[in-house]
Short mmCIF file of C-alpha atoms in Angstrom, two decimals:
data_model
loop_
_atom_site.label_atom_id
_atom_site.label_comp_id
_atom_site.label_asym_id
_atom_site.label_seq_id
_atom_site.Cartn_x
_atom_site.Cartn_y
_atom_site.Cartn_z
CA MET G 1 3.32 -29.65 -2.98
CA GLY G 2 6.30 -28.09 -4.76
CA ARG G 3 6.65 -25.15 -7.10
CA GLY G 4 5.91 -27.34 -10.09
CA SER G 5 2.21 -27.54 -9.32
CA GLU G 6 -0.23 -27.09 -12.17
CA GLY G 7 -1.43 -23.73 -10.79
CA ALA G 8 2.12 -22.42 -10.46
CA GLN G 9 2.96 -23.54 -13.99
CA ARG G 10 -0.08 -21.74 -15.39
CA ALA G 11 0.89 -18.59 -13.48
CA ARG G 12 4.46 -18.85 -14.76
CA ARG G 13 3.26 -19.13 -18.33
CA ALA G 14 0.97 -16.16 -17.80
CA LYS G 15 3.86 -14.12 -16.46
CA LYS G 16 5.82 -14.52 -19.67
CA SER G 17 2.95 -12.99 -21.62
CA ASP G 18 2.53 -10.03 -19.28
CA HIS G 19 3.42 -6.74 -20.85
CA VAL G 20 3.14 -3.02 -20.49
CA SER G 21 0.01 -1.77 -22.20
CA SER G 22 -0.76 1.79 -23.19
CA ILE G 23 -3.43 3.66 -25.06
CA GLY G 24 -3.79 7.24 -26.14
CA THR G 25 -2.78 9.39 -29.07
CA ALA G 26 0.95 8.88 -28.59
CA ASP G 27 3.18 7.62 -31.39
CA ARG G 28 4.62 4.25 -30.31
CA ARG G 29 7.62 2.19 -31.39
CA ASP G 30 8.71 -1.07 -29.79
CA ASP G 31 12.27 -2.37 -30.05
CA ALA G 32 13.48 -5.96 -29.89
CA ASN G 33 13.89 -5.81 -26.10
CA GLY G 34 10.28 -4.84 -25.53
CA THR G 35 11.07 -1.21 -24.72
CA ARG G 36 8.25 1.05 -25.85
CA LYS G 37 9.33 4.47 -27.11
CA MET G 38 6.58 7.05 -27.20
CA GLU G 39 5.96 10.67 -28.16
CA LEU G 40 3.04 12.44 -26.54
CA PRO G 41 1.73 15.95 -27.27
CA VAL G 42 1.58 18.25 -24.25
CA GLY G 43 -1.74 18.02 -22.45
CA GLN G 44 -2.54 14.52 -23.68
CA VAL G 45 -2.47 11.31 -21.67
CA ALA G 46 -1.14 7.79 -22.21
CA LEU G 47 -2.38 4.96 -20.01
CA MET G 48 -0.21 2.04 -18.94
CA CYS G 49 -0.69 -1.22 -17.08
CA GLY G 50 2.02 -3.53 -15.85
CA ASN G 51 5.43 -3.01 -14.29
CA ALA G 52 8.04 -0.89 -16.06
CA LEU G 53 10.82 1.65 -15.78
CA LEU G 54 9.89 5.09 -17.08
CA ALA G 55 12.59 7.33 -18.55
CA VAL G 56 11.80 10.76 -20.02
CA LYS G 57 14.04 11.69 -22.94
CA SER G 58 12.67 15.18 -23.58
CA GLY G 59 10.11 17.34 -21.77
CA SER G 60 8.28 16.34 -18.60
CA LEU G 61 5.60 13.82 -17.61
CA TRP G 62 3.10 14.23 -14.79
CA VAL G 63 2.50 10.85 -13.11
CA HIS G 64 0.11 10.96 -10.16
CA GLY G 65 1.60 14.07 -8.63
CA LEU G 66 5.20 13.28 -9.60
CA LEU G 67 6.86 15.42 -12.25
CA VAL G 68 9.37 13.26 -14.13
CA ARG G 69 11.74 15.51 -16.05
CA GLU G 70 14.16 15.00 -18.87
CA GLY G 71 17.42 13.55 -17.59
CA SER G 72 16.06 12.39 -14.24
CA ALA G 73 16.71 8.83 -13.07
CA PRO G 74 14.30 6.17 -14.37
CA VAL G 75 11.20 5.78 -12.21
CA ARG G 76 9.51 2.47 -11.55
CA VAL G 77 5.82 2.67 -12.51
CA CYS G 78 3.22 -0.03 -12.00
CA ALA G 79 -0.51 -0.46 -12.34
CA ASP G 80 -2.87 -3.38 -11.80
CA ALA G 81 -5.23 -3.90 -14.73
CA ARG G 82 -7.87 -5.57 -12.56
CA ILE G 83 -7.68 -3.60 -9.31
CA GLY G 84 -7.30 0.16 -9.58
CA GLY G 85 -6.85 0.37 -13.34
CA ALA G 86 -4.28 2.00 -15.57
CA LEU G 87 -1.79 4.65 -14.56
CA ALA G 88 -2.07 7.98 -16.40
CA LEU G 89 1.08 9.48 -17.92
CA GLU G 90 0.32 13.09 -18.82
CA ALA G 91 2.62 15.21 -20.99
CA ALA G 92 3.31 18.34 -18.93
CA PRO G 93 4.09 21.74 -20.45
CA GLY G 94 7.74 22.68 -20.16
CA ASP G 95 9.24 25.91 -18.88
CA VAL G 96 10.18 26.99 -22.42
CA GLN G 97 8.09 26.44 -25.52
CA VAL G 98 9.39 26.71 -29.08
CA PRO G 99 7.25 29.36 -30.82
CA LEU G 100 7.44 27.71 -34.23
CA LEU G 101 5.89 24.46 -32.96
CA ARG G 102 2.14 24.32 -32.79
CA GLU G 103 2.31 21.90 -29.87
CA ALA G 104 5.21 20.62 -27.79
CA VAL G 105 5.91 16.89 -27.65
CA VAL G 106 7.24 14.85 -24.72
CA SER G 107 9.41 11.86 -25.60
CA PHE G 108 9.74 8.97 -23.16
CA GLN G 109 10.21 5.22 -23.01
CA LEU G 110 8.82 2.36 -20.93
CA ARG G 111 11.11 -0.61 -20.37
CA PRO G 112 9.36 -3.70 -18.96
CA ALA G 113 10.69 -4.81 -15.58
CA HIS G 114 11.41 -8.48 -14.93
CA GLY G 115 7.98 -9.98 -14.29
CA SER G 116 4.79 -8.01 -14.03
CA ALA G 117 2.74 -8.48 -10.90
CA GLY G 118 -0.64 -7.08 -11.65
CA GLY G 119 0.24 -6.34 -15.26
CA SER G 120 -2.22 -6.86 -18.03
CA GLY G 121 -1.99 -9.97 -20.14
CA SER G 122 -1.45 -9.89 -23.88
CA GLY G 123 -5.16 -10.23 -24.53
CA LEU G 124 -6.25 -7.44 -22.17
CA ALA G 125 -6.32 -3.82 -23.30
CA ALA G 126 -5.49 -1.14 -20.77
CA PRO G 127 -8.61 0.26 -19.10
CA ALA G 128 -9.34 3.92 -18.77
CA ALA G 129 -7.60 5.55 -15.82
CA THR G 130 -9.56 7.08 -12.99
CA PRO G 131 -9.08 10.84 -13.49
CA ILE G 132 -7.48 12.87 -10.74
CA PRO G 133 -9.82 15.77 -9.94
CA ALA G 134 -8.41 19.22 -10.62
CA GLU G 135 -9.14 20.23 -7.00
CA TRP G 136 -6.93 17.39 -5.77
CA ARG G 137 -4.03 18.37 -7.99
CA GLN G 138 -4.29 22.01 -6.97
CA ALA G 139 -4.50 21.14 -3.26
CA ALA G 140 -1.50 18.78 -3.39
CA ASP G 141 0.60 21.33 -5.27
CA SER G 142 -0.43 24.14 -2.92
CA ILE G 143 0.48 22.12 0.18
CA ALA G 144 3.77 21.03 -1.40
CA ALA G 145 4.60 24.66 -2.24
CA ALA G 146 3.80 25.75 1.33
CA SER G 147 6.00 22.96 2.67
CA ALA G 148 8.89 24.03 0.44
CA ALA G 149 8.46 27.64 1.62
CA CYS G 150 8.57 26.51 5.26
CA ALA G 151 11.76 24.58 4.63
CA SER G 152 13.38 27.57 2.89
CA ALA G 153 12.47 29.89 5.78
CA GLY G 154 13.70 27.47 8.43
CA HIS G 155 10.24 26.94 9.89
CA PRO G 156 9.00 23.58 11.26
CA ALA G 157 8.14 21.06 8.59
CA ALA G 158 4.58 20.71 7.40
CA VAL G 159 2.48 17.94 8.98
CA VAL G 160 -0.44 16.95 6.76
CA ALA G 161 -3.19 14.59 7.95
CA VAL G 162 -5.49 13.12 5.29
CA CYS G 163 -8.87 12.25 6.84
CA GLY G 164 -12.32 11.15 5.76
CA SER G 165 -14.73 8.24 5.81
CA LYS G 166 -13.92 5.01 4.01
CA GLY G 167 -14.03 4.92 0.23
CA THR G 168 -13.45 8.64 -0.22
CA GLY G 169 -9.94 8.40 -1.72
CA LYS G 170 -7.73 9.17 1.28
CA SER G 171 -4.97 6.75 0.25
CA THR G 172 -5.03 7.94 -3.35
CA PHE G 173 -4.67 11.57 -2.28
CA ALA G 174 -1.94 10.68 0.23
CA ARG G 175 0.08 9.09 -2.59
CA LEU G 176 -0.57 12.14 -4.76
CA LEU G 177 0.67 14.41 -1.97
CA VAL G 178 3.81 12.37 -1.29
CA ASN G 179 4.73 12.55 -4.97
CA ALA G 180 4.02 16.29 -5.13
CA LEU G 181 6.27 16.89 -2.11
CA LEU G 182 9.07 14.88 -3.75
CA SER G 183 8.63 16.86 -6.96
CA ARG G 184 8.95 20.13 -5.01
CA GLY G 185 12.44 19.22 -3.87
CA SER G 186 11.82 17.29 -0.68
CA GLY G 187 14.51 14.66 -0.76
CA CYS G 188 12.57 12.70 1.85
CA VAL G 189 8.94 12.57 2.94
CA ALA G 190 7.97 11.11 6.32
CA PHE G 191 4.90 8.91 6.11
CA LEU G 192 2.86 7.83 9.12
CA ASP G 193 0.26 5.16 8.36
CA VAL G 194 -2.29 4.68 11.14
CA ASP G 195 -4.83 2.81 8.98
CA CYS G 196 -4.43 -0.69 10.38
CA GLY G 197 -7.25 -2.10 8.23
CA GLN G 198 -6.04 -1.09 4.76
CA PRO G 199 -2.49 0.25 5.17
CA GLU G 200 -0.55 1.72 2.29
CA LEU G 201 2.86 0.07 2.73
CA THR G 202 2.49 -2.91 5.09
CA VAL G 203 0.17 -5.79 5.89
CA PRO G 204 -2.98 -5.21 7.99
CA GLY G 205 -2.68 -5.01 11.75
CA LEU G 206 0.32 -2.67 11.77
CA LEU G 207 0.80 1.03 12.34
CA SER G 208 3.99 2.07 10.56
CA ALA G 209 6.41 4.96 10.04
CA HIS G 210 8.41 5.37 6.82
CA LEU G 211 11.00 7.69 5.35
CA LEU G 212 10.16 7.80 1.64
CA ARG G 213 12.68 8.85 -0.98
CA GLU G 214 10.90 7.27 -3.94
CA PRO G 215 7.41 8.03 -5.27
CA LEU G 216 4.33 5.97 -4.49
CA LEU G 217 2.86 4.83 -7.80
CA GLY G 218 0.29 2.10 -8.19
CA PRO G 219 -1.98 0.42 -5.63
CA PRO G 220 -0.72 -0.57 -2.15
CA HIS G 221 -0.11 -4.26 -2.92
CA LEU G 222 2.48 -3.27 -5.55
CA HIS G 223 4.75 -1.18 -3.31
CA GLN G 224 4.85 -2.90 0.08
CA ARG G 225 8.09 -2.26 1.98
CA GLU G 226 9.81 -2.53 5.35
CA PRO G 227 8.92 0.32 7.73
CA GLY G 228 11.46 2.33 9.63
CA ALA G 229 9.42 1.65 12.77
CA ALA G 230 6.12 -0.11 13.41
CA ARG G 231 3.71 -1.13 16.15
CA PHE G 232 1.60 -4.29 15.99
CA ILE G 233 -2.09 -3.72 16.74
CA GLY G 234 -3.20 -7.21 15.79
CA ASP G 235 -6.55 -6.13 14.41
CA THR G 236 -8.02 -4.28 11.45
CA SER G 237 -9.51 -1.51 13.58
CA PRO G 238 -8.73 0.20 16.92
CA GLN G 239 -12.03 -0.97 18.44
CA ALA G 240 -10.56 -3.70 20.67
CA ASP G 241 -8.01 -1.42 22.39
CA PRO G 242 -8.32 2.27 21.40
CA ALA G 243 -5.85 3.41 24.07
CA ALA G 244 -3.10 1.12 22.78
CA TYR G 245 -3.86 2.23 19.23
CA VAL G 246 -3.53 5.93 20.08
CA ALA G 247 -0.36 5.38 22.13
CA ALA G 248 1.22 3.43 19.24
CA ALA G 249 0.33 6.12 16.69
CA VAL G 250 1.69 8.96 18.83
CA SER G 251 4.91 7.07 19.60
CA LEU G 252 5.52 6.52 15.87
CA ALA G 253 4.91 10.22 15.24
CA ARG G 254 7.54 11.03 17.85
CA TRP G 255 9.95 8.57 16.21
CA LEU G 256 9.48 10.29 12.86
CA GLN G 257 10.03 13.72 14.37
CA GLY G 258 13.39 12.54 15.66
CA SER G 259 14.38 10.65 12.50
CA ALA G 260 12.99 12.63 9.57
CA GLY G 261 15.49 15.51 9.76
CA GLY G 262 12.91 18.21 9.07
CA ALA G 263 11.14 16.34 6.26
CA PRO G 264 7.41 17.03 5.74
CA LEU G 265 5.10 14.45 7.29
CA VAL G 266 2.02 12.89 5.65
CA VAL G 267 -0.41 11.01 7.92
CA ASN G 268 -2.71 8.40 6.36
CA THR G 269 -5.71 7.85 8.65
CA PRO G 270 -8.42 5.14 8.79
CA GLY G 271 -11.92 5.58 7.42
CA TRP G 272 -13.76 4.74 10.63
CA VAL G 273 -14.92 8.21 11.68
CA LYS G 274 -17.91 7.46 13.92
CA GLY G 275 -18.14 6.47 17.58
CA ILE G 276 -14.93 4.99 18.95
CA GLY G 277 -13.27 5.54 15.58
CA TYR G 278 -13.96 9.26 15.77
CA GLU G 279 -12.61 9.48 19.30
CA ALA G 280 -9.45 7.52 18.41
CA LEU G 281 -8.87 9.71 15.33
CA ALA G 282 -9.26 12.90 17.39
CA ALA G 283 -6.77 11.61 19.97
CA VAL G 284 -4.24 10.70 17.26
CA LEU G 285 -4.55 14.12 15.59
CA ALA G 286 -4.16 15.84 18.96
CA GLY G 287 -0.89 13.93 19.44
CA VAL G 288 0.39 14.47 15.89
CA ARG G 289 -0.64 18.18 15.79
CA PRO G 290 -1.05 18.64 12.01
CA SER G 291 -0.33 21.98 10.36
CA HIS G 292 -2.65 21.01 7.48
CA THR G 293 -5.66 18.71 7.52
CA VAL G 294 -7.24 17.46 4.31
CA LEU G 295 -10.88 16.43 4.77
CA MET G 296 -12.27 14.22 2.01
CA GLN G 297 -15.96 15.14 1.70
CA ALA G 298 -18.44 12.40 0.79
CA PRO G 299 -21.69 13.37 -0.98
CA ALA G 300 -23.64 12.20 2.10
CA VAL G 301 -23.00 14.96 4.64
CA ARG G 302 -23.65 12.67 7.61
CA ARG G 303 -20.53 10.67 6.69
CA ASN G 304 -18.20 13.68 6.88
CA LEU G 305 -16.00 14.91 9.68
CA PRO G 306 -16.63 18.39 11.15
CA PRO G 307 -15.03 21.13 9.01
CA GLU G 308 -13.18 22.59 12.01
CA PRO G 309 -10.27 21.36 14.17
CA PHE G 310 -12.42 18.98 16.21
CA TRP G 311 -9.39 17.37 17.84
CA LEU G 312 -8.15 20.53 19.59
CA PRO G 313 -9.12 20.84 23.27
CA ALA G 314 -10.62 24.06 24.49
CA PRO G 315 -7.87 26.40 25.78
CA PRO G 316 -7.81 27.24 29.49
CA SER G 317 -9.83 30.25 30.53
CA GLY G 318 -8.05 33.45 29.57
CA ALA G 319 -5.36 31.67 27.50
CA LEU G 320 -4.84 32.39 23.83
CA PRO G 321 -5.72 29.43 21.60
CA PRO G 322 -2.91 27.98 19.46
CA PRO G 323 -2.86 28.95 15.78
CA PRO G 324 -5.43 26.81 13.99
CA PRO G 325 -4.30 24.36 11.33
CA ILE G 326 -5.11 24.93 7.68
CA ILE G 327 -8.12 22.79 6.75
CA VAL G 328 -8.64 21.84 3.12
CA GLN G 329 -11.93 20.24 2.06
CA LEU G 330 -11.87 18.13 -1.11
CA PRO G 331 -14.59 16.20 -2.93
CA ALA G 332 -14.45 12.44 -2.43
CA ALA G 333 -13.36 10.14 -5.20
CA GLU G 334 -16.38 7.86 -4.81
CA ALA G 335 -18.45 10.01 -7.18
CA LEU G 336 -16.04 9.25 -10.03
CA ALA G 337 -17.48 6.71 -12.46
CA PRO G 338 -15.60 3.39 -12.77
CA ASP G 339 -13.77 2.93 -16.03
CA ALA G 340 -15.02 0.78 -18.83
CA GLY G 341 -11.99 -1.48 -19.08
CA GLY G 342 -12.86 -3.89 -16.28
CA ALA G 343 -10.82 -2.32 -13.49
CA ARG G 344 -12.55 -1.54 -10.24
CA ARG G 345 -11.93 -0.54 -6.68
CA ALA G 346 -11.05 -3.44 -4.41
CA SER G 347 -13.31 -4.21 -1.49
CA ALA G 348 -11.78 -4.19 2.00
CA VAL G 349 -11.53 -8.01 2.01
CA GLU G 350 -9.89 -8.06 -1.42
CA ALA G 351 -7.46 -5.25 -0.55
CA ARG G 352 -6.31 -7.09 2.56
CA ALA G 353 -5.94 -10.35 0.62
CA LEU G 354 -3.70 -8.59 -1.91
CA LEU G 355 -1.56 -7.16 0.90
CA TRP G 356 -1.14 -10.62 2.41
CA THR G 357 -0.17 -11.93 -1.02
CA ALA G 358 2.49 -9.23 -1.22
CA LEU G 359 3.82 -10.44 2.13
CA ALA G 360 3.86 -13.98 0.74
CA ARG G 361 6.21 -12.81 -2.04
CA ARG G 362 8.50 -11.30 0.57
CA CYS G 363 8.41 -14.52 2.63
CA LEU G 364 9.65 -16.25 -0.51
CA HIS G 365 12.58 -13.80 -0.46
CA GLU G 366 11.76 -12.27 -3.80
CA PRO G 367 13.34 -8.89 -4.60
CA PRO G 368 11.50 -6.03 -2.84
CA ALA G 369 10.05 -3.11 -4.74
CA GLY G 370 12.68 -0.45 -5.25
CA ALA G 371 15.63 -2.86 -5.31
CA GLU G 372 18.26 -2.66 -8.01
CA ILE G 373 18.09 -5.60 -10.37
CA ASP G 374 20.73 -6.11 -13.07
CA GLY G 375 21.87 -2.53 -12.60
CA SER G 376 18.39 -1.15 -13.26
CA PRO G 377 16.96 1.05 -10.51
CA GLY G 378 13.32 0.49 -9.74
CA GLY G 379 13.51 -3.24 -9.11
CA THR G 380 10.84 -5.81 -9.69
CA LEU G 381 7.99 -7.53 -7.95
CA CYS G 382 8.85 -10.99 -9.26
CA SER G 383 12.02 -12.85 -10.08
CA GLU G 384 12.47 -14.81 -13.27
CA GLU G 385 12.44 -18.09 -11.32
CA SER G 386 9.13 -17.60 -9.55
CA PRO G 387 5.60 -16.98 -10.84
CA ALA G 388 3.95 -13.60 -10.79
CA LEU G 389 2.06 -13.62 -7.51
CA GLY G 390 0.57 -10.13 -7.51
CA GLY G 391 -2.65 -10.58 -9.44
CA TRP G 392 -6.11 -11.16 -8.03
CA ASP G 393 -6.96 -14.30 -9.98
CA ALA G 394 -7.18 -18.03 -9.34
CA ASP G 395 -3.83 -18.97 -10.90
CA ALA G 396 -1.86 -16.31 -9.04
CA GLN G 397 -3.42 -17.22 -5.70
CA ALA G 398 -2.81 -20.94 -6.30
CA ALA G 399 0.81 -20.20 -7.22
CA ALA G 400 1.29 -18.19 -4.04
CA ALA G 401 -0.24 -20.95 -1.90
CA ALA G 402 1.89 -23.64 -3.55
CA ALA G 403 5.07 -21.61 -3.14
CA LEU G 404 4.34 -20.96 0.55
CA ALA G 405 3.62 -24.66 1.16
CA ALA G 406 6.95 -25.57 -0.44
CA GLN G 407 8.93 -22.99 1.53
CA THR G 408 11.15 -24.30 4.34
CA PRO G 409 10.17 -22.49 7.55
CA TYR G 410 12.32 -21.27 10.41
CA VAL G 411 12.06 -23.25 13.65
CA ALA G 412 12.00 -21.64 17.09
CA CYS G 413 11.64 -23.11 20.55
CA LEU G 414 8.44 -21.97 22.21
CA ASP G 415 10.18 -21.81 25.58
CA ASP G 416 12.56 -19.14 24.24
CA LEU G 417 9.72 -16.76 23.34
CA ASP G 418 7.49 -14.52 25.40
CA VAL G 419 4.11 -15.13 23.72
CA GLN G 420 1.58 -12.32 24.15
CA PHE G 421 -2.06 -12.56 23.08
CA LEU G 422 -3.27 -9.01 22.47
CA HIS G 423 -7.01 -9.60 22.38
CA ALA G 424 -7.55 -12.77 24.42
CA ASP G 425 -6.64 -14.35 27.74
CA VAL G 426 -4.98 -17.74 27.19
CA PRO G 427 -3.96 -19.87 30.18
CA PRO G 428 -0.33 -21.09 29.94
CA ARG G 429 -1.44 -24.73 29.77
CA GLN G 430 -3.44 -23.95 26.61
CA LEU G 431 -0.66 -22.05 24.86
CA CYS G 432 0.23 -24.84 22.42
CA CYS G 433 -3.41 -25.40 21.51
CA ALA G 434 -3.94 -21.68 20.93
CA LEU G 435 -0.91 -21.53 18.63
CA ASN G 436 -1.67 -24.86 16.89
CA VAL G 437 1.79 -26.26 17.62
CA ASP G 438 3.01 -29.64 18.84
CA ALA G 439 2.83 -29.61 22.64
CA ALA G 440 5.47 -32.34 22.95
CA ALA G 441 8.05 -30.76 20.69
CA ARG G 442 7.18 -27.18 21.76
CA ARG G 443 8.38 -25.86 18.43
CA VAL G 444 6.92 -23.04 16.41
CA TYR G 445 7.43 -22.85 12.64
CA LEU G 446 7.73 -19.41 11.06
CA LEU G 447 7.46 -18.07 7.53
CA THR G 448 8.69 -14.48 7.59
CA PRO G 449 10.49 -11.98 5.35
CA LEU G 450 12.93 -11.28 8.20
CA GLY G 451 16.39 -12.70 7.78
CA GLU G 452 17.98 -15.12 10.24
CA ARG G 453 20.13 -12.41 11.81
CA ASN G 454 17.08 -10.32 12.70
CA LEU G 455 15.13 -13.35 13.89
CA GLN G 456 17.87 -14.19 16.38
CA ARG G 457 17.13 -10.89 18.13
CA VAL G 458 13.40 -11.62 18.52
CA THR G 459 12.33 -12.43 22.09
CA THR G 460 8.57 -11.76 21.92
CA MET G 461 5.82 -13.08 19.67
CA GLN G 462 2.53 -11.18 19.71
CA VAL G 463 -0.65 -12.84 18.50
CA GLY G 464 -3.58 -10.77 17.25
CA ARG G 465 -6.83 -11.80 15.62
CA LEU G 466 -5.97 -11.32 11.98
CA GLU G 467 -7.00 -13.85 9.35
CA LEU G 468 -4.97 -14.89 6.33
CA PRO G 469 -6.97 -15.24 3.11
CA PRO G 470 -7.92 -18.92 2.64
CA GLU G 471 -6.54 -18.77 -0.92
CA LEU G 472 -3.02 -18.59 0.53
CA MET G 473 -3.65 -21.63 2.75
CA GLN G 474 -5.01 -24.12 0.25
CA GLY G 475 -4.24 -25.07 -3.31
CA GLY G 476 -3.71 -27.92 -5.75
CA GLY G 477 -3.28 -31.09 -3.72
CA PHE G 478 -3.08 -29.61 -0.22
CA ALA G 479 -5.13 -27.67 2.30
CA SER G 480 -4.36 -26.09 5.63
CA PRO G 481 -5.56 -28.14 8.63
CA TYR G 482 -6.81 -24.89 10.21
CA LEU G 483 -9.51 -24.27 7.60
CA SER G 484 -13.03 -25.46 8.23
CA ILE G 485 -15.88 -25.17 5.75
CA GLY G 486 -19.32 -24.68 7.23
CA SER G 487 -18.07 -24.39 10.80
CA ILE G 488 -19.87 -22.50 13.54
CA ALA G 489 -18.35 -19.39 15.07
CA ALA G 490 -15.37 -20.12 17.30
CA ASP G 491 -15.86 -17.16 19.65
CA GLY G 492 -14.95 -18.05 23.21
CA THR G 493 -13.47 -21.44 22.31
CA GLY G 494 -9.80 -20.51 22.25
CA ALA G 495 -8.05 -21.35 19.01
CA GLY G 496 -10.89 -21.71 16.57
CA MET G 497 -10.58 -22.78 12.97
CA ILE G 498 -10.46 -20.14 10.26
CA LYS G 499 -13.71 -20.11 8.33
CA SER G 500 -13.43 -20.56 4.59
CA ARG G 501 -14.87 -17.59 2.70
CA ASN G 502 -16.02 -19.12 -0.55
CA ASN G 503 -17.30 -15.79 -1.86
CA LEU G 504 -13.84 -14.17 -2.05
CA LEU G 505 -13.08 -15.16 -5.62
CA ARG G 506 -15.83 -13.78 -7.78
CA ALA G 507 -16.50 -14.57 -11.39
CA ALA G 508 -15.13 -11.24 -12.56
CA GLN G 509 -11.81 -12.02 -10.87
CA ALA G 510 -11.28 -15.49 -12.29
CA GLY G 511 -8.48 -15.44 -14.77
#
C-alpha cells in the first residue's frame, strides 16, 4: 500500500487545516502568511495549540519555565490539543516599567511551522492549559539560581534527580527545570533519562543521555531526538534485569560527567517506586549522587518515597557522613483538575504508542525537531510532502502505518550480525523463527532512522520484548502477518504473535 491510501489522503487534508490556536485577553492580528501578532498585558496568559515559532518583539514571555525575551532567537513551541492540552504563554513583568502606563504589554508573534503534528484543527478551540503550581515554579527557579551560583563560584555542577510515583508530574517538572536552567544562563543542560517505560526524548526500552541547548516545550512525542549516548534495556521496566538497568544508568551518568563540560544535570526517573523498582532507583541515585532531589508527593502517603536520602549507605563506624543532598518536596500534579477543552493525560499505553509514532516519522526521514527548515530555526515535525503523523487519531495512525508499509527497508545479512536476546534464551537453530525472517535467505529487513553510514558500523542486534502499537502495523488494505486477534498468550513458545489490542483507540480519540 503506497502513500496515496485513503487514510493518508485524509490525514494530508487534515494537515492543511491545522493551525495555531490561542485564547485569552490578548489583542490578535493575523497577516496573509498566517502569522499571528499578539499583545498581552503583563500577568495574563494566552494559550496555544499546534506547532509554531515564537518571537517576542517587546517585553518577555514565560513559557513553561523558559523566559523568552525581546530580541532573542525565535523559539519553537508546540502543544497537542488532544494529549496534554494547550501551552500557556504568560506575559512576564520586565525589569523596567513605564510609570505612566497602567499596565505593561508584551508584544509577540506566532508563525506557523510547516505542518502541525498534534496541532488543533480549524474546528477545535484551544483547551485550557494545565496550570503550573506556584510551588513548582519557585522550586525550579530556586534550583536554577543555586546552579548558576555554583557555576560562578567554580563549584561542581548541580545534579538534580526528579523522583516520585507514576502520574505525579515528574516529566513535566523535569521539563520545567531544564527550561529554567537554560533561562538562568546555562548554555547547556545535561539530561539523563532512566525512565525506560515513558522516556522524555526517545522510544521506550532505552536509557539515554542528552546535552540540551534548546528548551523542552510540549509533550514527549513532539520533541523526540537522537541521544548523545544510550543503552538498550529492551523492556519498559527494570524488573527483568535490575543489575543491567543500574549499570546502564550509572555508565550514562559517567558519560555525561565527562562530556557535559560542567553543565548542570537533570535526572528523569521512573515511577515504579516499590519493591524492585525502589531498590533499582536507590542504586541509580547512589551512583549518580545528586546534589538536589525533588520528591513529587502524591496525596496518598503510601505512594511516596521517604523524605530523606534513602539511597545513601550508612557511613563506616566513626566516619563523618557526606554532606546530605538538598531534598525538595513538591505536591503532585495529579490533584490538578483536567481542563474542559477535551485534552487529557495520556495513559502509559497511549504515551508509548505516540513515542513509537514519532520514531515512525524519523524512519521516514522527516526533518527532526530542532532542524532548520527554509532558514527558520525551530524546524518542523512534518514535511510538506508527508501527512501529519503526530496526532492520536485514526487517520494519523493509518497514515503512519501506510507510510511505513511503503518505505523501502535496509537489508542486512543475518550471518554478519551478532544477535543477542536480552530476556530469552533462543537456540541458534531457532534464530530465524524468533526473528520472523526467511531461514533460506537469512536476510533481515530494517526500518530505522539511522543513515546507511551508521548502519555499516553496526555489528550487534539486540532483541528485547517491546511491542509496537498494532495501529502502526495494519492499515487500509494491509495487515502485519505478526498480528493475531484472539490469540492465547505466547509465553514460553519462542516468537509469539503480537496480540491485537482493540481497546487502544477509544471513542474520544477518534478524529
